[in-house]
């Protein structure tokens, strides 16, 4: 009586696994097609003249030529790209310099403030960008009167606020995955100071989370348009909007480059983080191989 029951249960479980596998492949295929169709359409638009349908690579030639006097109309594009790249570096540095020590300190010294910190970091999600700009406009008017001037790169201060929810989630997941209290106490027992604990103990264990939060920050800064437009600053997205008015194919080609470049950056950072984590894994955690670690024959007495 037992054998038919086991056979029926096994076949039912096998059918359920096959249905789940088919459902996963279907969802993955539909999602992949939904993401690839706009990208392919963007690439086609950049190489095909809209009115005649003829293939034209002039937009790509202008981008490959770079910042030359021949294409003066594309000058805002290169200045906006430079400003956005500088803002990416500044925003990542400010975000990590402020958020990571604060989160570590709260977990070690003030765990009751964890909820408050989470609420503060997630608050920008509920604030519309227009409201944020209204509040930041007097601040940037004051900064413009200081030696810092009205440079676009100071938008990094506003972008730190925008990336707080995403960076907080990435770092919080990394902190939850490690026993921070034990690590900190062990380092303190060995005589390490707080700065050494943060740089030599916490940061190496949080490397994947730091990479993830940095990538999200870069992606947000490269794609930000509203704050820069409303504050009359020029970044990559506002430059693309301006170039799109005169040469839409160049704007489409540049958008395709940014999209593929951001995706390649994501894959590269993920591979580097995975490789670094495997390298930093202690040897004691690796499975022991037969014969490894044993004393050679004849060594025992």
CSV table of C-alpha atoms in Angstrom, one decimal:
chain,number,residue,atom,x,y,z
A,1,UNK,CA,0.0,0.0,0.0
A,2,UNK,CA,2.9,2.3,0.6
A,3,UNK,CA,4.7,2.0,-2.7
A,4,UNK,CA,1.8,3.3,-4.9
A,5,UNK,CA,1.3,6.2,-2.6
A,6,UNK,CA,5.0,7.2,-2.8
A,7,UNK,CA,5.0,6.8,-6.5
A,8,UNK,CA,1.9,9.0,-6.9
A,9,UNK,CA,3.4,11.7,-4.6
A,10,UNK,CA,6.7,11.7,-6.5
A,11,UNK,CA,5.0,12.0,-9.9
A,12,UNK,CA,2.8,14.8,-8.6
A,13,UNK,CA,5.9,16.7,-7.2
A,14,UNK,CA,7.6,16.2,-10.6
A,15,UNK,CA,4.7,17.7,-12.5
A,16,UNK,CA,4.6,20.6,-10.1
A,17,UNK,CA,8.3,21.3,-10.6
A,18,UNK,CA,7.9,21.1,-14.4
A,19,UNK,CA,5.0,23.5,-14.3
A,20,UNK,CA,7.1,25.9,-12.1
A,21,UNK,CA,10.0,25.6,-14.5
A,22,UNK,CA,7.8,26.4,-17.5
A,23,UNK,CA,6.2,29.3,-15.7
A,24,UNK,CA,9.7,30.7,-14.8
A,25,UNK,CA,10.9,30.4,-18.4
A,26,UNK,CA,7.7,32.1,-19.7
A,27,UNK,CA,8.0,35.0,-17.3
A,28,UNK,CA,11.7,35.4,-18.0
A,29,UNK,CA,11.1,35.3,-21.7
A,30,UNK,CA,8.3,37.8,-21.6
A,31,UNK,CA,10.4,40.1,-19.4
A,32,UNK,CA,13.4,39.9,-21.6
A,33,UNK,CA,11.4,40.7,-24.7
A,34,UNK,CA,9.7,43.6,-23.0
A,35,UNK,CA,13.1,45.0,-22.0
A,36,UNK,CA,14.8,44.3,-25.4
A,37,UNK,CA,12.1,45.7,-27.7
A,38,UNK,CA,12.6,49.4,-26.6
A,39,UNK,CA,16.4,49.0,-26.7
A,40,UNK,CA,16.3,47.6,-30.2
A,41,UNK,CA,13.9,50.3,-31.4
A,42,UNK,CA,16.2,52.9,-29.9
A,43,UNK,CA,19.2,51.5,-31.8
A,44,UNK,CA,17.2,51.3,-35.0
A,45,UNK,CA,16.0,54.9,-34.7
A,46,UNK,CA,19.6,56.0,-34.2
A,47,UNK,CA,20.8,54.5,-37.5
A,48,UNK,CA,17.7,54.8,-39.7
A,49,UNK,CA,16.6,58.2,-41.1
A,50,UNK,CA,13.0,58.7,-39.9
A,51,UNK,CA,11.6,60.3,-43.1
A,52,UNK,CA,13.2,58.1,-45.8
A,53,UNK,CA,14.0,54.9,-43.8
A,54,UNK,CA,17.5,54.9,-45.2
A,55,UNK,CA,20.3,53.7,-43.0
A,56,UNK,CA,22.4,56.6,-41.8
A,57,UNK,CA,25.3,56.4,-39.4
A,58,UNK,CA,26.0,60.1,-39.2
A,59,UNK,CA,24.7,60.2,-35.6
A,60,UNK,CA,27.2,57.6,-34.5
A,61,UNK,CA,30.0,59.3,-36.4
A,62,UNK,CA,29.3,62.5,-34.5
A,63,UNK,CA,29.5,60.7,-31.2
A,64,UNK,CA,32.7,58.9,-32.1
A,65,UNK,CA,34.2,62.2,-33.3
A,66,UNK,CA,33.9,63.5,-29.7
A,67,UNK,CA,34.1,67.1,-28.7
A,68,UNK,CA,35.3,68.8,-31.9
A,69,UNK,CA,34.7,72.3,-33.4
A,70,UNK,CA,32.9,70.6,-36.4
A,71,UNK,CA,29.9,69.7,-34.2
A,72,UNK,CA,29.4,72.7,-32.0
A,73,UNK,CA,25.8,71.8,-31.5
A,74,UNK,CA,26.8,68.8,-29.4
A,75,UNK,CA,29.0,70.8,-27.0
A,76,UNK,CA,26.2,70.7,-24.2
A,77,UNK,CA,26.2,66.9,-24.5
A,78,UNK,CA,29.9,66.6,-23.6
A,79,UNK,CA,29.8,69.2,-20.9
A,80,UNK,CA,26.7,67.5,-19.4
A,81,UNK,CA,28.4,64.1,-19.6
A,82,UNK,CA,31.4,65.5,-17.8
A,83,UNK,CA,29.3,67.1,-15.1
A,84,UNK,CA,27.3,63.9,-14.5
A,85,UNK,CA,30.4,61.7,-14.2
A,86,UNK,CA,31.9,64.1,-11.7
A,87,UNK,CA,28.6,64.2,-9.8
A,88,UNK,CA,28.5,60.4,-9.8
A,89,UNK,CA,31.9,60.2,-8.0
A,90,UNK,CA,31.0,63.0,-5.6
A,91,UNK,CA,27.6,61.5,-4.8
A,92,UNK,CA,29.0,58.1,-4.1
A,93,UNK,CA,31.7,59.5,-1.9
A,94,UNK,CA,29.3,61.7,0.1
A,95,UNK,CA,26.7,58.9,0.4
A,96,UNK,CA,29.2,56.3,1.7
A,97,UNK,CA,30.9,58.8,3.9
A,98,UNK,CA,27.7,59.8,5.6
A,99,UNK,CA,25.5,56.8,5.5
A,100,UNK,CA,27.8,53.8,6.2
A,101,UNK,CA,29.4,55.1,9.4
A,102,UNK,CA,25.9,56.3,10.6
A,103,UNK,CA,24.3,52.9,10.0
A,104,UNK,CA,27.2,51.1,11.7
A,105,UNK,CA,27.1,53.4,14.7
A,106,UNK,CA,23.4,53.0,15.1
A,107,UNK,CA,23.6,49.2,15.0
A,108,UNK,CA,26.4,49.1,17.5
A,109,UNK,CA,25.6,52.0,19.9
A,110,UNK,CA,22.0,53.0,19.4
A,111,UNK,CA,19.9,50.1,18.0
A,112,UNK,CA,16.7,51.8,19.2
A,113,UNK,CA,17.3,54.6,16.7
A,114,UNK,CA,17.4,52.1,13.8
A,115,UNK,CA,13.7,52.6,13.0
A,116,UNK,CA,14.1,56.4,13.0
A,117,UNK,CA,17.1,56.2,10.7
A,118,UNK,CA,15.2,53.9,8.3
A,119,UNK,CA,12.3,56.4,8.3
A,120,UNK,CA,14.5,59.3,7.6
A,121,UNK,CA,16.3,57.5,4.8
A,122,UNK,CA,13.1,56.3,3.1
A,123,UNK,CA,11.4,59.7,3.4
A,124,UNK,CA,12.6,61.0,0.0
A,125,UNK,CA,10.5,58.3,-1.7
A,126,UNK,CA,7.4,60.1,-0.5
A,127,UNK,CA,8.5,63.6,-1.4
A,128,UNK,CA,7.9,64.7,-5.0
A,129,UNK,CA,10.9,66.1,-6.9
A,130,UNK,CA,9.2,69.4,-7.4
A,131,UNK,CA,8.7,69.9,-3.6
A,132,UNK,CA,12.3,68.9,-3.0
A,133,UNK,CA,13.4,71.5,-5.5
A,134,UNK,CA,11.3,74.2,-3.9
A,135,UNK,CA,13.0,73.4,-0.6
A,136,UNK,CA,16.5,73.3,-2.1
A,137,UNK,CA,16.2,76.4,-4.3
A,138,UNK,CA,17.1,78.8,-1.4
A,139,UNK,CA,20.0,76.6,-0.4
A,140,UNK,CA,21.5,76.6,-3.9
A,141,UNK,CA,20.9,80.4,-4.1
A,142,UNK,CA,23.0,80.7,-1.0
A,143,UNK,CA,25.7,78.4,-2.4
A,144,UNK,CA,25.9,80.4,-5.6
A,145,UNK,CA,26.9,83.5,-3.5
A,146,UNK,CA,29.7,81.6,-1.9
A,147,UNK,CA,33.1,80.8,-3.4
A,148,UNK,CA,31.6,77.4,-4.5
A,149,UNK,CA,29.7,79.3,-7.2
A,150,UNK,CA,26.8,77.9,-9.2
A,151,UNK,CA,28.6,74.9,-10.7
A,152,UNK,CA,26.5,71.9,-11.7
A,153,UNK,CA,28.5,69.5,-9.6
A,154,UNK,CA,27.1,70.8,-6.4
A,155,UNK,CA,23.9,69.1,-7.3
A,156,UNK,CA,25.6,66.1,-5.7
A,157,UNK,CA,24.2,67.4,-2.4
A,158,UNK,CA,20.7,67.0,-3.6
A,159,UNK,CA,21.4,63.7,-5.3
A,160,UNK,CA,22.6,62.3,-2.0
A,161,UNK,CA,19.1,62.9,-0.7
A,162,UNK,CA,17.5,61.2,-3.8
A,163,UNK,CA,19.7,58.1,-3.5
A,164,UNK,CA,19.3,57.6,0.3
A,165,UNK,CA,16.4,55.1,0.1
A,166,UNK,CA,18.1,52.8,-2.4
A,167,UNK,CA,21.5,53.0,-0.9
A,168,UNK,CA,20.1,52.4,2.6
A,169,UNK,CA,18.3,49.3,1.5
A,170,UNK,CA,21.5,47.9,-0.2
A,171,UNK,CA,23.7,48.6,2.9
A,172,UNK,CA,21.0,47.4,5.3
A,173,UNK,CA,20.8,44.1,3.6
A,174,UNK,CA,24.6,43.7,3.8
A,175,UNK,CA,24.7,44.6,7.5
A,176,UNK,CA,21.9,42.1,8.3
A,177,UNK,CA,24.0,39.4,6.6
A,178,UNK,CA,26.9,39.7,9.0
A,179,UNK,CA,27.3,39.6,12.8
A,180,UNK,CA,28.4,43.1,13.2
A,181,UNK,CA,28.4,43.2,17.0
A,182,UNK,CA,30.6,40.1,17.3
A,183,UNK,CA,33.0,41.4,14.7
A,184,UNK,CA,33.3,44.8,16.3
A,185,UNK,CA,33.8,43.4,19.8
A,186,UNK,CA,36.5,41.0,18.5
A,187,UNK,CA,38.3,43.8,16.8
A,188,UNK,CA,38.0,46.0,19.9
A,189,UNK,CA,39.4,43.1,22.0
A,190,UNK,CA,42.4,43.0,19.7
A,191,UNK,CA,43.0,46.7,20.2
A,192,UNK,CA,41.5,48.2,17.1
A,193,UNK,CA,40.0,51.7,17.1
A,194,UNK,CA,36.7,52.6,15.6
A,195,UNK,CA,38.2,53.9,12.4
A,196,UNK,CA,40.2,50.7,11.9
A,197,UNK,CA,37.2,48.6,12.7
A,198,UNK,CA,35.2,50.5,10.1
A,199,UNK,CA,37.9,50.4,7.4
A,200,UNK,CA,39.5,47.0,8.1
A,201,UNK,CA,36.6,44.9,9.4
A,202,UNK,CA,33.3,46.3,8.3
A,203,UNK,CA,34.1,47.6,4.8
A,204,UNK,CA,35.6,44.3,3.6
A,205,UNK,CA,32.6,42.3,4.8
A,206,UNK,CA,30.2,44.8,3.2
A,207,UNK,CA,32.0,45.0,-0.1
A,208,UNK,CA,29.1,43.5,-2.2
A,209,UNK,CA,26.6,45.8,-0.5
A,210,UNK,CA,28.8,48.9,-1.0
A,211,UNK,CA,29.2,48.0,-4.7
A,212,UNK,CA,25.4,47.6,-5.1
A,213,UNK,CA,24.7,50.9,-3.4
A,214,UNK,CA,27.3,52.6,-5.5
A,215,UNK,CA,25.9,51.3,-8.7
A,216,UNK,CA,22.4,52.3,-7.7
A,217,UNK,CA,23.8,55.8,-7.0
A,218,UNK,CA,25.5,56.0,-10.3
A,219,UNK,CA,22.4,54.9,-12.1
A,220,UNK,CA,20.2,57.5,-10.3
A,221,UNK,CA,22.6,60.3,-11.0
A,222,UNK,CA,23.1,59.5,-14.6
A,223,UNK,CA,19.3,59.3,-15.2
A,224,UNK,CA,18.3,62.4,-13.1
A,225,UNK,CA,16.5,65.1,-15.0
A,226,UNK,CA,13.8,66.9,-12.9
A,227,UNK,CA,16.0,68.5,-10.2
A,228,UNK,CA,18.7,69.7,-12.7
A,229,UNK,CA,16.0,71.0,-15.1
A,230,UNK,CA,14.1,72.9,-12.4
A,231,UNK,CA,17.3,74.3,-10.8
A,232,UNK,CA,18.5,75.4,-14.3
A,233,UNK,CA,21.6,73.2,-14.2
A,234,UNK,CA,23.1,71.2,-17.0
A,235,UNK,CA,23.7,67.5,-16.6
A,236,UNK,CA,23.6,64.7,-19.0
A,237,UNK,CA,19.8,64.3,-19.2
A,238,UNK,CA,19.1,68.0,-19.7
A,239,UNK,CA,21.8,68.1,-22.4
A,240,UNK,CA,20.2,65.1,-24.1
A,241,UNK,CA,16.9,66.9,-24.0
A,242,UNK,CA,18.5,70.0,-25.5
A,243,UNK,CA,20.3,68.0,-28.2
A,244,UNK,CA,17.1,66.0,-28.9
A,245,UNK,CA,15.4,69.3,-30.1
A,246,UNK,CA,18.0,69.7,-32.9
A,247,UNK,CA,19.3,66.2,-33.6
A,248,UNK,CA,17.1,63.4,-32.2
A,249,UNK,CA,19.2,60.6,-33.7
A,250,UNK,CA,22.3,61.7,-31.8
A,251,UNK,CA,20.3,61.8,-28.6
A,252,UNK,CA,19.0,58.3,-29.3
A,253,UNK,CA,22.5,57.0,-30.0
A,254,UNK,CA,23.8,58.6,-26.9
A,255,UNK,CA,20.9,57.1,-24.8
A,256,UNK,CA,21.7,53.7,-26.3
A,257,UNK,CA,25.4,54.1,-25.3
A,258,UNK,CA,24.4,55.1,-21.8
A,259,UNK,CA,21.9,52.2,-21.4
A,260,UNK,CA,24.4,49.6,-22.6
A,261,UNK,CA,27.2,51.2,-20.6
A,262,UNK,CA,25.2,51.2,-17.4
A,263,UNK,CA,24.2,47.5,-17.9
A,264,UNK,CA,27.9,46.6,-18.6
A,265,UNK,CA,28.9,48.5,-15.5
A,266,UNK,CA,26.3,46.5,-13.4
A,267,UNK,CA,27.5,43.2,-14.7
A,268,UNK,CA,31.2,44.1,-14.2
A,269,UNK,CA,30.7,45.3,-10.6
A,270,UNK,CA,28.6,42.2,-9.8
A,271,UNK,CA,31.4,40.0,-11.2
A,272,UNK,CA,34.1,41.9,-9.3
A,273,UNK,CA,32.1,41.7,-6.0
A,274,UNK,CA,31.5,38.0,-6.4
A,275,UNK,CA,35.1,37.4,-7.2
A,276,UNK,CA,36.3,39.5,-4.3
A,277,UNK,CA,33.9,37.8,-1.9
A,278,UNK,CA,35.2,34.4,-2.9
A,279,UNK,CA,38.8,35.6,-2.5
A,280,UNK,CA,38.2,37.0,0.9
A,281,UNK,CA,36.4,33.9,2.1
A,282,UNK,CA,38.4,32.3,4.9
A,283,UNK,CA,40.1,29.1,4.1
A,284,UNK,CA,38.6,27.5,7.1
A,285,UNK,CA,35.2,27.8,5.5
A,286,UNK,CA,36.4,25.9,2.4
A,287,UNK,CA,35.7,22.1,2.4
A,288,UNK,CA,38.7,20.1,3.3
A,289,UNK,CA,40.2,17.9,0.7
A,290,UNK,CA,41.3,14.4,1.4
A,291,UNK,CA,45.0,14.4,2.5
A,292,UNK,CA,45.1,18.2,3.0
A,293,UNK,CA,46.1,19.3,6.5
A,294,UNK,CA,47.2,15.8,7.6
A,295,UNK,CA,50.6,15.0,9.0
A,296,UNK,CA,52.9,13.2,6.6
A,297,UNK,CA,53.5,9.6,7.3
A,298,UNK,CA,56.4,9.0,9.6
A,299,UNK,CA,55.9,12.3,11.4
A,300,UNK,CA,54.0,10.6,14.2
A,301,UNK,CA,55.9,9.0,16.9
